[in-house]
Amino acid sequence: MKKRIAVLGSTGSIGTQALEVIDKNPESFELMAITAGNNADLLIEQALRFVPRHVVIGNESKYAYVRDALAHLPVNVAAGFDTIVKAAGLEEIDMVLTAMVGYSGLLPTVEAVKSGKDIALANKETLVVAGEYIKKIAAENHVQILPVDSEHSAIFQCLVGEPAKSIEKIYLTASGGPFRGKTREALEHVTKKEALQHPNWCMGNKVTIDSASLMNKGLEVIEARWLFDLPPDQIDVIIHPQSIIHSMVQFTDGSLKAQMGLPDMRLPIQYALGFPDRLKSDFPRFNFADYPSLTFQKPDTSVFRNLELAFEALRKGGNMPCILNAANEIVVNAFLNDKVKFLQMPSIIEKVMHKISFIPNPSLDDYCASDSESRTITRELITAKTVF
Amino acid sequence: MKKRIAVLGSTGSIGTQALEVIDKNPESFELMAITAGNNADLLIEQALRFVPRHVVIGNESKYAYVRDALAHLPVNVAAGFDTIVKAAGLEEIDMVLTAMVGYSGLLPTVEAVKSGKDIALANKETLVVAGEYIKKIAAENHVQILPVDSEHSAIFQCLVGEPAKSIEKIYLTASGGPFRGKTREALEHVTKKEALQHPNWCMGNKVTIDSASLMNKGLEVIEARWLFDLPPDQIDVIIHPQSIIHSMVQFTDGSLKAQMGLPDMRLPIQYALGFPDRLKSDFPRFNFADYPSLTFQKPDTSVFRNLELAFEALRKGGNMPCILNAANEIVVNAFLNDKVKFLQMPSIIEKVMHKISFIPNPSLDDYCASDSESRTITRELITAKTVF
């Protein structure tokens, strides 16, 4: 039986690659719904190619444009963020791939989980912001959360078939991004163009900046905490510039398992969509002749402070990761718009973390409020041009 | 419930480490039987320490010595190779660890399998010589064969929980031994002392010489063929001097999984004995700070011809791996007794492989006959001092 898939965020980097995977495996998958925020042209192109039953554009001003382009097809076209949330819960869907960027992925994911859909989770912010809550409702609704991030997919793959409670620690690998090995002085005046040159992975702008600042790894640490139910001191980060080992698990007997391969997001996407099967693929294979040496080093958190801030937020818990994440989304946006410098980003985030009231056991409404407050305060700090 | 273990070859390198594992996990294991070929003193020491129900010494001339030393204990002492075979099938045993050296492990393993005991297989020659037969009787008797060799344990660990038929290929890693990177000229006059200096692993003499000549890896290729039911072209060997990645599986989707850790045989021994659990251990943990770089290269089969001979024997099948293995046991012994030079070993083995009649579908008796014939011819070639 084909798995019926909804792809939320189908026009982004993960979304387009997911559609490629679905396209290559027509006997395994059926694309039932696609949603996008703004990119109406690509959404239309995808709808023409796949003819999914549901097509949703977030930006309501583009509704007529999309509707008219697809008028000749048996496709329900709708618009607005609320409709994206609803699309995540449609009855005819088995699995929802959440590939929206940032905090906006939270509510659709909640809707999908509550509707009993298995989740292929590409939106790490969902677990960063509200991990405890998501895990609770996933358990209540017997929903599987399958990671799509290459690191978490690696750990998930290393854990299949292993006894429960056999994890001693996990190592999330990090390429180190374009600024690996640089000093604080050298990073003082880096441009967004330099920050967007990731050495190994081709990704969206937000996650590429997060990779350069190591915030991406920090968010992944928090995501891993919830996905694999591990306390912070069982999660470690190691810099591995070649991005071949995607992450590792160390077990209670001392044995380690690593998942490896060329950096190619189609692989973890396909694994999550196809789980528990491993579908055949024609993706390029790893060859040791091309990688005679795999190297490892400790991350320098005195330069890349975001990683330490993320651990701090995780140890504190409650609404703190939510505050961190919201502040980060705003500063990254400001950096991409030349409003703040690279090294100012962690300084602003840290200030915001200290300014907002701590809530130890937040409700979903509390998360929304903390998110909103964090964004407001971050914007104020940026506008005020406080000296960081 | 405790697993009741028999250790065949308890005084060897694997045997003593297995007893250490059993000693540290008294709530998981009970040592029921130990056997040794010649080392009566260590066997007695082990029997005094563990008081197993059965103690067998292979060398019958040492029977009285062992019996008298243990006379005050509730221990059955026996002697002779046939008694070792019988010990493998004793009713009160759940699992047999076969840690005897070389071909002598075959018949006790057959007895254990036929008696329905799960096998922790440290005697690779059993599968090299008679892999097809062993797999057949294991299936008939619903017996699990759990590998103890670090490479095969690595692959086994990478396969738990994975769908059947999802292997695309496996990589057996090889340290390359003490002579890695050497030319044929440089190996012309190496001594047994040099050959016995393995850089990473502390093992018995036979397997250490096999490691230096890459025959060990060749035998492991044949072992893997049967353990994991793979044709030769799905088995690859890669030199990895640090011996941290113990082997790898590449799946049909292109994903690879590796099992890693410090070179410590207690880990795969404990994994095999404890499977499907992972018992806690206090073995030293791997630390990336000590291994900032893991390297890989292709093996040079023009220098280390044994590896190619093993692939040749495997592709030919039938009694050919048995012939290869027997010839190798004799030449290694001769090398350890200064009767042949290092580079003469593969030349002699190759000659023997061409001299003995090929049997495509050998019975257990055929294996015994081929083994015996191969040994005789190898000895003759060595004695005749043929120019190789």
Short mmCIF file of C-alpha atoms in Angstrom, two decimals, chain A residues 48-343:
data_model
loop_
_atom_site.label_atom_id
_atom_site.label_comp_id
_atom_site.label_asym_id
_atom_site.label_seq_id
_atom_site.Cartn_x
_atom_site.Cartn_y
_atom_site.Cartn_z
CA LEU A 48 1.06 20.58 -12.37
CA ARG A 49 3.67 17.85 -12.13
CA PHE A 50 2.17 15.78 -9.27
CA VAL A 51 -1.52 16.77 -9.25
CA PRO A 52 -1.86 16.35 -5.46
CA ARG A 53 -5.39 16.54 -4.08
CA HIS A 54 -4.63 19.62 -1.96
CA VAL A 55 -2.52 22.70 -2.69
CA VAL A 56 -2.21 25.50 -0.13
CA ILE A 57 -0.41 28.83 -0.46
CA GLY A 58 0.24 30.60 2.83
CA ASN A 59 0.27 34.13 1.44
CA GLU A 60 -3.45 34.84 0.85
CA SER A 61 -2.78 37.58 -1.70
CA LYS A 62 -1.54 34.87 -4.07
CA TYR A 63 -4.62 32.69 -3.78
CA ALA A 64 -6.31 33.72 -7.05
CA TYR A 65 -3.05 33.37 -8.95
CA VAL A 66 -2.55 29.78 -7.81
CA ARG A 67 -6.25 28.87 -8.14
CA ASP A 68 -6.42 30.10 -11.73
CA ALA A 69 -3.25 28.31 -12.77
CA LEU A 70 -4.64 25.00 -11.51
CA ALA A 71 -8.29 25.53 -12.44
CA HIS A 72 -8.20 22.76 -15.06
CA LEU A 73 -6.99 20.12 -12.56
CA PRO A 74 -8.80 18.06 -9.87
CA VAL A 75 -6.97 19.97 -7.14
CA ASN A 76 -8.36 21.79 -4.09
CA VAL A 77 -6.59 25.12 -3.86
CA ALA A 78 -6.69 27.07 -0.62
CA ALA A 79 -4.77 29.85 1.08
CA GLY A 80 -3.74 31.16 4.49
CA PHE A 81 -1.70 29.90 7.41
CA ASP A 82 -4.75 28.39 9.13
CA THR A 83 -5.42 26.32 6.03
CA ILE A 84 -1.85 25.00 6.10
CA VAL A 85 -2.47 23.91 9.68
CA LYS A 86 -5.70 22.21 8.59
CA ALA A 87 -3.97 20.50 5.65
CA ALA A 88 -1.67 18.77 8.16
CA GLY A 89 -4.67 16.95 9.62
CA LEU A 90 -6.53 15.87 6.46
CA GLU A 91 -8.04 12.42 6.77
CA GLU A 92 -6.56 10.98 3.55
CA ILE A 93 -2.97 11.54 4.71
CA ASP A 94 -0.75 8.92 6.41
CA MET A 95 2.41 10.93 6.97
CA VAL A 96 3.24 14.61 7.14
CA LEU A 97 6.68 15.88 6.17
CA THR A 98 7.13 19.16 8.06
CA ALA A 99 9.65 21.12 6.04
CA MET A 100 8.54 24.64 6.87
CA VAL A 101 11.21 27.05 8.07
CA GLY A 102 11.45 28.04 11.71
CA TYR A 103 8.76 28.48 14.34
CA SER A 104 5.97 28.47 11.75
CA GLY A 105 6.25 24.68 11.64
CA LEU A 106 4.98 24.25 15.19
CA LEU A 107 1.20 24.55 14.86
CA PRO A 108 0.86 22.44 11.69
CA THR A 109 2.96 19.76 13.37
CA VAL A 110 0.75 19.85 16.46
CA GLU A 111 -2.31 19.47 14.21
CA ALA A 112 -0.75 16.54 12.35
CA VAL A 113 0.22 14.76 15.57
CA LYS A 114 -3.23 15.29 17.08
CA SER A 115 -4.74 13.85 13.90
CA GLY A 116 -2.62 10.73 14.32
CA LYS A 117 -0.33 11.29 11.35
CA ASP A 118 3.21 9.98 11.49
CA ILE A 119 5.65 12.86 11.22
CA ALA A 120 8.76 13.13 9.07
CA LEU A 121 10.27 16.01 10.97
CA ALA A 122 12.44 18.40 9.01
CA ASN A 123 11.40 21.40 11.06
CA LYS A 124 13.73 21.16 14.05
CA GLU A 125 12.27 24.29 15.65
CA THR A 126 9.13 22.32 16.50
CA LEU A 127 11.03 20.20 19.00
CA VAL A 128 13.34 23.02 20.02
CA VAL A 129 10.41 25.22 21.00
CA ALA A 130 7.98 22.67 22.38
CA GLY A 131 9.76 19.31 22.54
CA GLU A 132 8.24 18.15 25.79
CA TYR A 133 4.72 18.99 24.63
CA ILE A 134 5.16 17.36 21.20
CA LYS A 135 6.56 14.16 22.70
CA LYS A 136 3.59 14.01 25.07
CA ILE A 137 0.94 14.37 22.37
CA ALA A 138 2.85 12.02 20.05
CA ALA A 139 2.73 9.32 22.74
CA GLU A 140 -0.96 9.99 23.38
CA ASN A 141 -1.77 9.69 19.67
CA HIS A 142 0.57 6.73 18.96
CA VAL A 143 2.42 8.82 16.41
CA GLN A 144 5.96 8.11 15.26
CA ILE A 145 8.29 11.08 14.85
CA LEU A 146 10.92 10.25 12.25
CA PRO A 147 13.80 12.69 12.01
CA VAL A 148 14.82 14.13 8.64
CA ASP A 149 17.80 16.18 9.80
CA SER A 150 20.84 14.21 8.66
CA GLU A 151 22.29 14.07 12.18
CA HIS A 152 19.14 12.84 13.86
CA SER A 153 18.42 10.45 11.04
CA ALA A 154 21.92 9.07 11.58
CA ILE A 155 21.24 8.49 15.27
CA PHE A 156 17.82 7.04 14.53
CA GLN A 157 19.40 4.63 12.00
CA CYS A 158 22.04 3.62 14.53
CA LEU A 159 19.33 2.87 17.10
CA VAL A 160 17.06 0.58 15.08
CA GLY A 161 17.04 -2.87 16.64
CA GLU A 162 19.01 -1.77 19.69
CA PRO A 163 17.66 -2.44 23.18
CA ALA A 164 15.88 0.45 24.93
CA LYS A 165 18.04 2.34 27.45
CA SER A 166 21.27 1.20 25.82
CA ILE A 167 22.45 4.70 24.85
CA GLU A 168 25.40 5.98 26.86
CA LYS A 169 25.83 9.15 24.82
CA ILE A 170 25.42 10.52 21.33
CA TYR A 171 27.83 12.53 19.21
CA LEU A 172 26.25 15.03 16.84
CA THR A 173 28.77 15.80 14.13
CA ALA A 174 29.14 19.32 12.77
CA SER A 175 31.02 20.36 9.67
CA GLY A 176 32.04 23.54 11.46
CA GLY A 177 30.68 25.58 8.56
CA PRO A 178 32.60 28.12 6.48
CA PHE A 179 34.23 29.74 9.53
CA ARG A 180 35.66 26.65 11.21
CA GLY A 181 39.00 27.38 12.87
CA LYS A 182 38.55 31.17 12.70
CA THR A 183 39.23 33.46 15.67
CA ARG A 184 36.76 36.00 17.03
CA GLU A 185 38.84 38.78 15.48
CA ALA A 186 38.62 37.15 12.06
CA LEU A 187 34.83 36.90 12.36
CA GLU A 188 34.36 40.55 13.37
CA HIS A 189 33.51 41.74 9.86
CA VAL A 190 32.45 38.65 7.90
CA THR A 191 29.72 39.30 5.33
CA LYS A 192 26.50 37.41 4.74
CA LYS A 193 27.92 36.29 1.40
CA GLU A 194 30.80 34.58 3.20
CA ALA A 195 28.45 33.11 5.80
CA LEU A 196 26.24 31.65 3.06
CA GLN A 197 29.11 29.61 1.54
CA HIS A 198 28.62 26.28 3.27
CA PRO A 199 31.45 23.87 2.44
CA ASN A 200 29.41 20.64 2.22
CA TRP A 201 25.67 21.14 2.33
CA CYS A 202 23.36 23.05 0.01
CA MET A 203 20.51 24.35 2.18
CA GLY A 204 18.16 27.28 2.71
CA ASN A 205 19.54 30.67 3.89
CA LYS A 206 18.33 30.46 7.49
CA VAL A 207 19.88 27.09 8.23
CA THR A 208 23.06 28.01 6.34
CA ILE A 209 23.62 31.04 8.59
CA ASP A 210 22.78 28.87 11.61
CA SER A 211 25.43 26.42 10.42
CA ALA A 212 28.04 29.15 10.15
CA SER A 213 27.25 30.35 13.69
CA LEU A 214 26.88 26.79 15.12
CA MET A 215 23.37 27.73 16.28
CA ASN A 216 22.15 25.01 13.94
CA LYS A 217 24.10 22.47 15.99
CA GLY A 218 22.76 24.02 19.19
CA LEU A 219 19.20 23.64 17.95
CA GLU A 220 20.00 20.06 16.94
CA VAL A 221 21.26 19.33 20.45
CA ILE A 222 17.91 20.47 21.82
CA GLU A 223 16.04 18.51 19.14
CA ALA A 224 18.05 15.39 20.00
CA ARG A 225 17.24 15.82 23.68
CA TRP A 226 13.54 15.29 22.89
CA LEU A 227 13.76 12.89 19.97
CA PHE A 228 15.91 10.44 21.89
CA ASP A 229 14.91 11.32 25.46
CA LEU A 230 18.44 12.15 26.61
CA PRO A 231 19.66 14.59 29.26
CA PRO A 232 22.06 17.30 28.02
CA ASP A 233 25.14 15.64 29.50
CA GLN A 234 24.60 12.61 27.25
CA ILE A 235 24.77 14.79 24.13
CA ASP A 236 28.11 15.85 22.70
CA VAL A 237 29.10 17.77 19.58
CA ILE A 238 32.20 17.00 17.53
CA ILE A 239 33.50 18.93 14.54
CA HIS A 240 33.96 16.66 11.51
CA PRO A 241 34.76 18.88 8.51
CA GLN A 242 34.11 16.26 5.80
CA SER A 243 30.44 15.72 6.78
CA ILE A 244 30.70 11.99 6.00
CA ILE A 245 29.90 10.62 9.45
CA HIS A 246 26.48 12.14 10.07
CA SER A 247 26.38 11.33 13.79
CA MET A 248 27.13 8.55 16.26
CA VAL A 249 25.73 6.66 19.20
CA GLN A 250 27.85 5.29 22.02
CA PHE A 251 26.19 2.39 23.81
CA THR A 252 26.41 1.27 27.42
CA ASP A 253 28.91 -1.45 26.53
CA GLY A 254 31.29 1.09 24.97
CA SER A 255 30.48 0.19 21.36
CA LEU A 256 29.86 3.08 18.95
CA LYS A 257 27.75 3.06 15.82
CA ALA A 258 27.99 5.72 13.13
CA GLN A 259 25.87 6.39 10.09
CA MET A 260 27.83 7.65 7.11
CA GLY A 261 27.46 8.70 3.51
CA LEU A 262 27.90 11.58 1.11
CA PRO A 263 26.17 14.78 2.25
CA ASP A 264 22.87 14.31 0.40
CA MET A 265 19.61 15.24 2.13
CA ARG A 266 17.61 12.97 -0.16
CA LEU A 267 18.91 10.00 1.80
CA PRO A 268 17.53 10.94 5.25
CA ILE A 269 14.34 12.23 3.59
CA GLN A 270 13.83 8.91 1.83
CA TYR A 271 14.69 6.98 4.98
CA ALA A 272 12.07 8.87 7.02
CA LEU A 273 9.39 8.55 4.36
CA GLY A 274 10.12 4.88 3.71
CA PHE A 275 10.78 3.70 7.28
CA PRO A 276 10.93 0.87 8.34
CA ASP A 277 11.92 -0.14 4.79
CA ARG A 278 15.11 0.91 3.06
CA LEU A 279 14.15 1.77 -0.48
CA LYS A 280 16.70 1.31 -3.22
CA SER A 281 18.23 4.54 -4.51
CA ASP A 282 20.55 5.66 -7.28
CA PHE A 283 22.07 8.49 -5.20
CA PRO A 284 25.85 8.71 -5.69
CA ARG A 285 27.70 6.30 -3.38
CA PHE A 286 30.43 7.19 -0.91
CA ASN A 287 33.91 6.15 -1.99
CA PHE A 288 36.84 5.97 0.43
CA ALA A 289 39.24 6.87 -2.38
CA ASP A 290 37.67 10.37 -2.33
CA TYR A 291 37.93 10.63 1.48
CA PRO A 292 41.20 8.99 2.57
CA SER A 293 41.02 10.85 5.89
CA LEU A 294 38.11 11.65 8.19
CA THR A 295 39.01 14.18 10.86
CA PHE A 296 37.57 15.29 14.19
CA GLN A 297 38.09 18.15 16.62
CA LYS A 298 36.38 19.80 19.57
CA PRO A 299 34.17 22.81 18.76
CA ASP A 300 35.56 26.15 19.97
CA THR A 301 32.66 27.54 22.00
CA SER A 302 34.63 30.64 22.94
CA VAL A 303 34.32 31.68 19.28
CA PHE A 304 31.02 30.01 18.44
CA ARG A 305 29.06 31.02 21.53
CA ASN A 306 25.67 29.99 20.16
CA LEU A 307 26.44 26.34 20.87
CA GLU A 308 27.03 27.10 24.53
CA LEU A 309 23.88 29.28 24.69
CA ALA A 310 21.84 26.39 23.32
CA PHE A 311 23.20 24.01 25.95
CA GLU A 312 22.44 26.67 28.57
CA ALA A 313 18.85 27.00 27.34
CA LEU A 314 18.46 23.23 27.31
CA ARG A 315 19.80 22.83 30.85
CA LYS A 316 17.50 25.58 32.07
CA GLY A 317 14.54 24.05 30.19
CA GLY A 318 10.99 25.43 30.29
CA ASN A 319 10.44 28.27 27.82
CA MET A 320 14.19 29.01 27.49
CA PRO A 321 14.82 27.06 24.25
CA CYS A 322 11.73 28.76 22.78
CA ILE A 323 13.17 32.18 23.68
CA LEU A 324 16.55 31.23 22.22
CA ASN A 325 14.99 30.02 19.00
CA ALA A 326 12.79 33.09 18.48
CA ALA A 327 15.63 35.50 19.19
CA ASN A 328 17.81 33.57 16.78
CA GLU A 329 15.25 33.73 13.97
CA ILE A 330 15.10 37.50 14.33
CA VAL A 331 18.86 38.07 14.51
CA VAL A 332 19.52 35.79 11.54
CA ASN A 333 16.97 37.73 9.55
CA ALA A 334 18.62 40.97 10.65
CA PHE A 335 22.05 39.60 9.68
CA LEU A 336 20.72 38.63 6.25
CA ASN A 337 19.45 42.21 5.93
CA ASP A 338 22.75 43.73 7.05
CA LYS A 339 21.25 45.06 10.28
CA VAL A 340 23.58 43.21 12.68
CA LYS A 341 27.07 41.77 12.45
CA PHE A 342 27.93 38.09 12.70
CA LEU A 343 29.32 38.18 16.25
#
